[in-house]
Amino acid sequence: MKKKLVVLTGAGISAESGIKTFRDADGLWEGHNVMDVATPEGWNRNPELVLDFYNQRRQQLHDVQPNLGHQILAELERDFEVQIITQNVDNLHEKSGSSNVLHLHGELLKVRSSKNSNYILEWKDDLNFGDVDDKGNQLRPHIVWFGEEVPALEKAVTIVENADILIIIGTSLQVYPAASLMNFAKPTIPVFYIDPKPAEIYSLPNDIKVIATTGSKGMEIVRKQLEKLQ
């Protein structure tokens, strides 16, 4: 039976593919204050701005490709039961061939009703003001904004609780509740943490192997170590 390999990924793994993060840019995301484009208040204040912002992010996905870090994670499915839990809203894990991806913060290639969170549609093109659901309610990006609940959190907790191996890639471990997920891992399993600027971790009893480098280089290192854990 294959061991359960759970991977928590953040913006750092996609940064190598050219998708910008905002964690090191004074709260700016592609030149916008995140409070204007990633909060319910920003949406209520200026929905056209928010729609335009995510339309640009959605179009960007047509021009970016998975990097080596994404590819190695997909290849590991040959030897492990891999479950990826990502904070990212891009589709690079899926593009690389990963088959089990849980998006904590939503997906750029989906939209939902602004009044019914269960009304979700696949959406590859621009979303415009006036695009509505079957009851005439404006559609919005299928993104979990700051201040909103994370519907997939409970499922993510269960996945981490059942992990045999945990890998954390490209996250500052500052965004909650996602950053708290690692605390649900069994205290005896191996944990690998890959990030060029790794946060200090105090709360996990596990033997954490910190690898201070990019997701691609880190996964090359971890893949060799995983050969001993199969």
Short mmCIF file of C-alpha atoms in Angstrom, two decimals:
data_model
loop_
_atom_site.label_atom_id
_atom_site.label_comp_id
_atom_site.label_asym_id
_atom_site.label_seq_id
_atom_site.Cartn_x
_atom_site.Cartn_y
_atom_site.Cartn_z
CA MET A 1 0.00 0.00 0.00
CA LYS A 2 1.31 3.42 -0.94
CA LYS A 3 2.09 5.85 1.85
CA LYS A 4 -0.04 8.99 2.08
CA LEU A 5 2.08 11.99 1.08
CA VAL A 6 0.37 15.30 1.86
CA VAL A 7 1.75 18.50 0.40
CA LEU A 8 0.84 22.02 1.55
CA THR A 9 1.76 24.60 -1.10
CA GLY A 10 1.78 28.38 -1.03
CA ALA A 11 2.54 31.22 -3.41
CA GLY A 12 6.26 30.44 -3.47
CA ILE A 13 5.90 27.35 -5.63
CA SER A 14 4.06 29.32 -8.33
CA ALA A 15 6.40 32.32 -8.14
CA GLU A 16 9.00 30.35 -10.10
CA SER A 17 6.50 30.12 -12.96
CA GLY A 18 6.10 33.90 -13.03
CA ILE A 19 3.01 34.36 -10.87
CA LYS A 20 3.72 37.19 -8.47
CA THR A 21 3.08 36.99 -4.74
CA PHE A 22 2.20 39.86 -2.43
CA ARG A 23 3.71 38.69 0.84
CA ASP A 24 6.98 40.64 0.31
CA ALA A 25 5.46 43.69 -1.35
CA ASP A 26 3.88 45.75 1.44
CA GLY A 27 0.44 44.26 0.85
CA LEU A 28 0.45 45.02 -2.87
CA TRP A 29 -0.60 42.34 -5.34
CA GLU A 30 0.27 43.19 -8.95
CA GLY A 31 0.21 46.87 -7.96
CA HIS A 32 -3.11 46.72 -6.12
CA ASN A 33 -3.78 46.95 -2.41
CA VAL A 34 -5.10 43.53 -1.42
CA MET A 35 -7.84 45.21 0.61
CA ASP A 36 -9.24 46.63 -2.64
CA VAL A 37 -9.22 43.40 -4.66
CA ALA A 38 -9.30 40.53 -2.15
CA THR A 39 -11.94 41.43 0.43
CA PRO A 40 -15.76 41.50 0.48
CA GLU A 41 -15.52 45.22 1.28
CA GLY A 42 -13.47 45.85 -1.85
CA TRP A 43 -16.01 43.92 -3.91
CA ASN A 44 -18.93 45.91 -2.50
CA ARG A 45 -17.09 49.17 -3.02
CA ASN A 46 -15.89 48.63 -6.59
CA PRO A 47 -16.92 45.32 -8.20
CA GLU A 48 -15.73 46.43 -11.64
CA LEU A 49 -12.19 46.88 -10.33
CA VAL A 50 -12.26 43.45 -8.69
CA LEU A 51 -13.60 41.78 -11.84
CA ASP A 52 -10.93 43.44 -13.98
CA PHE A 53 -8.20 42.40 -11.56
CA TYR A 54 -9.18 38.73 -11.61
CA ASN A 55 -9.76 38.79 -15.37
CA GLN A 56 -6.11 39.79 -15.74
CA ARG A 57 -5.01 37.05 -13.35
CA ARG A 58 -7.14 34.52 -15.26
CA GLN A 59 -5.64 35.56 -18.59
CA GLN A 60 -2.16 35.22 -17.10
CA LEU A 61 -2.78 31.52 -16.58
CA HIS A 62 -2.75 31.03 -20.35
CA ASP A 63 0.88 32.23 -20.46
CA VAL A 64 2.46 30.46 -17.48
CA GLN A 65 3.57 26.86 -17.17
CA PRO A 66 4.28 24.52 -14.27
CA ASN A 67 7.87 24.44 -13.03
CA LEU A 68 10.03 21.54 -11.89
CA GLY A 69 8.55 21.66 -8.39
CA HIS A 70 5.05 21.09 -9.75
CA GLN A 71 6.30 18.35 -12.08
CA ILE A 72 8.09 16.40 -9.36
CA LEU A 73 4.95 16.44 -7.20
CA ALA A 74 2.96 14.99 -10.10
CA GLU A 75 5.60 12.31 -10.72
CA LEU A 76 5.52 11.24 -7.06
CA GLU A 77 2.03 9.81 -7.62
CA ARG A 78 3.79 6.76 -9.07
CA ASP A 79 5.16 5.84 -5.65
CA PHE A 80 2.89 7.62 -3.15
CA GLU A 81 -0.75 8.47 -2.60
CA VAL A 82 -0.26 12.21 -3.08
CA GLN A 83 -2.77 14.80 -1.88
CA ILE A 84 -1.98 18.45 -2.50
CA ILE A 85 -3.60 21.15 -0.41
CA THR A 86 -2.83 24.51 -1.96
CA GLN A 87 -3.40 28.11 -0.98
CA ASN A 88 -2.91 29.05 -4.63
CA VAL A 89 -5.76 29.88 -6.97
CA ASP A 90 -3.89 29.00 -10.17
CA ASN A 91 -4.13 25.66 -12.00
CA LEU A 92 -0.43 24.83 -12.24
CA HIS A 93 -0.68 21.68 -10.11
CA GLU A 94 -3.40 20.36 -12.40
CA LYS A 95 -1.45 21.39 -15.51
CA SER A 96 1.54 19.41 -14.31
CA GLY A 97 -0.56 16.27 -13.92
CA SER A 98 -1.38 16.16 -10.19
CA SER A 99 -4.72 14.40 -9.81
CA ASN A 100 -5.66 15.19 -6.18
CA VAL A 101 -5.62 18.94 -5.54
CA LEU A 102 -7.67 20.72 -2.89
CA HIS A 103 -7.82 24.51 -3.32
CA LEU A 104 -8.24 26.20 0.06
CA HIS A 105 -8.67 29.69 -1.32
CA GLY A 106 -10.68 28.99 -4.46
CA GLU A 107 -9.81 28.83 -8.15
CA LEU A 108 -9.32 31.45 -10.82
CA LEU A 109 -10.92 29.24 -13.44
CA LYS A 110 -14.22 29.08 -11.58
CA VAL A 111 -16.84 31.69 -10.68
CA ARG A 112 -19.78 31.58 -8.32
CA SER A 113 -22.98 33.39 -7.51
CA SER A 114 -22.58 36.41 -5.26
CA LYS A 115 -25.67 35.21 -3.34
CA ASN A 116 -25.34 31.41 -3.45
CA SER A 117 -21.90 29.99 -2.64
CA ASN A 118 -22.95 26.56 -3.95
CA TYR A 119 -23.66 27.90 -7.44
CA ILE A 120 -20.22 27.40 -9.06
CA LEU A 121 -19.31 27.42 -12.76
CA GLU A 122 -16.16 26.63 -14.73
CA TRP A 123 -15.01 29.91 -16.30
CA LYS A 124 -12.00 30.41 -18.60
CA ASP A 125 -12.73 33.82 -20.12
CA ASP A 126 -13.39 37.29 -18.70
CA LEU A 127 -16.10 37.70 -16.09
CA ASN A 128 -18.02 40.93 -16.64
CA PHE A 129 -20.43 43.06 -14.68
CA GLY A 130 -23.82 41.81 -15.80
CA ASP A 131 -22.86 38.12 -15.94
CA VAL A 132 -25.42 36.54 -13.61
CA ASP A 133 -26.57 33.23 -12.16
CA ASP A 134 -29.90 31.54 -12.96
CA LYS A 135 -31.70 33.91 -10.57
CA GLY A 136 -30.17 37.12 -11.89
CA ASN A 137 -27.48 37.54 -9.20
CA GLN A 138 -24.09 38.87 -10.24
CA LEU A 139 -21.36 36.25 -10.59
CA ARG A 140 -18.10 36.82 -8.69
CA PRO A 141 -14.66 35.18 -8.70
CA HIS A 142 -14.62 31.83 -6.92
CA ILE A 143 -11.98 33.10 -4.51
CA VAL A 144 -11.92 33.01 -0.72
CA TRP A 145 -11.21 36.61 0.18
CA PHE A 146 -9.69 37.89 3.39
CA GLY A 147 -12.33 37.82 6.11
CA GLU A 148 -14.34 35.00 4.51
CA GLU A 149 -14.70 31.44 5.78
CA VAL A 150 -12.58 28.70 4.20
CA PRO A 151 -15.12 26.01 3.22
CA ALA A 152 -12.48 23.37 2.43
CA LEU A 153 -10.69 23.72 5.78
CA GLU A 154 -12.41 20.80 7.52
CA LYS A 155 -11.59 18.44 4.65
CA ALA A 156 -7.99 19.70 4.64
CA VAL A 157 -7.63 19.00 8.37
CA THR A 158 -8.77 15.40 7.89
CA ILE A 159 -6.27 14.92 5.04
CA VAL A 160 -3.37 16.21 7.15
CA GLU A 161 -4.40 14.09 10.13
CA ASN A 162 -4.05 10.96 7.98
CA ALA A 163 -0.72 11.86 6.38
CA ASP A 164 2.28 9.53 6.56
CA ILE A 165 4.62 12.24 5.25
CA LEU A 166 4.09 16.01 5.11
CA ILE A 167 5.77 18.48 2.75
CA ILE A 168 5.29 22.26 3.06
CA ILE A 169 6.42 24.33 0.07
CA GLY A 170 6.63 28.06 -0.60
CA THR A 171 4.63 29.51 2.25
CA SER A 172 5.50 32.08 4.89
CA LEU A 173 3.17 30.28 7.33
CA GLN A 174 1.61 33.64 8.16
CA VAL A 175 -1.83 33.29 6.56
CA TYR A 176 -4.37 31.62 8.83
CA PRO A 177 -6.18 29.29 9.02
CA ALA A 178 -4.05 27.63 6.31
CA ALA A 179 -0.87 28.04 8.37
CA SER A 180 -2.42 26.04 11.21
CA LEU A 181 -2.95 22.91 9.12
CA MET A 182 0.51 21.48 9.79
CA ASN A 183 -0.36 21.29 13.49
CA PHE A 184 -2.83 18.50 12.74
CA ALA A 185 -0.12 16.13 11.49
CA LYS A 186 0.68 13.08 13.59
CA PRO A 187 3.66 13.87 15.86
CA THR A 188 5.77 11.01 14.52
CA ILE A 189 5.68 11.59 10.77
CA PRO A 190 8.54 13.21 8.81
CA VAL A 191 7.96 16.84 7.78
CA PHE A 192 9.87 18.70 5.06
CA TYR A 193 9.62 22.49 4.85
CA ILE A 194 10.89 24.14 1.65
CA ASP A 195 11.12 27.92 1.34
CA PRO A 196 13.88 30.40 0.42
CA LYS A 197 13.04 32.36 3.59
CA PRO A 198 11.62 29.73 5.92
CA ALA A 199 9.59 30.83 8.90
CA GLU A 200 10.66 29.56 12.32
CA ILE A 201 8.43 26.74 13.50
CA TYR A 202 8.14 26.02 17.19
CA SER A 203 4.87 24.20 17.72
CA LEU A 204 5.34 20.94 15.81
CA PRO A 205 6.84 18.02 17.73
CA ASN A 206 7.92 16.38 14.47
CA ASP A 207 11.47 16.17 13.23
CA ILE A 208 11.20 18.99 10.70
CA LYS A 209 13.73 19.11 7.89
CA VAL A 210 14.01 22.75 6.78
CA ILE A 211 15.31 23.24 3.25
CA ALA A 212 16.01 26.92 2.55
CA THR A 213 15.69 27.07 -1.21
CA THR A 214 13.14 27.30 -4.03
CA GLY A 215 10.36 24.81 -4.52
CA SER A 216 12.04 23.22 -7.55
CA LYS A 217 15.46 22.79 -5.96
CA GLY A 218 13.89 21.73 -2.67
CA MET A 219 11.76 19.07 -4.31
CA GLU A 220 14.80 17.65 -6.08
CA ILE A 221 16.37 17.23 -2.64
CA VAL A 222 13.22 15.86 -1.02
CA ARG A 223 12.57 13.39 -3.84
CA LYS A 224 15.90 11.68 -3.10
CA GLN A 225 15.08 11.53 0.61
CA LEU A 226 11.63 10.12 -0.10
CA GLU A 227 13.20 7.11 -1.80
CA LYS A 228 14.22 5.93 1.67
CA LEU A 229 10.64 6.32 3.00
CA GLN A 230 8.70 4.30 0.45
#
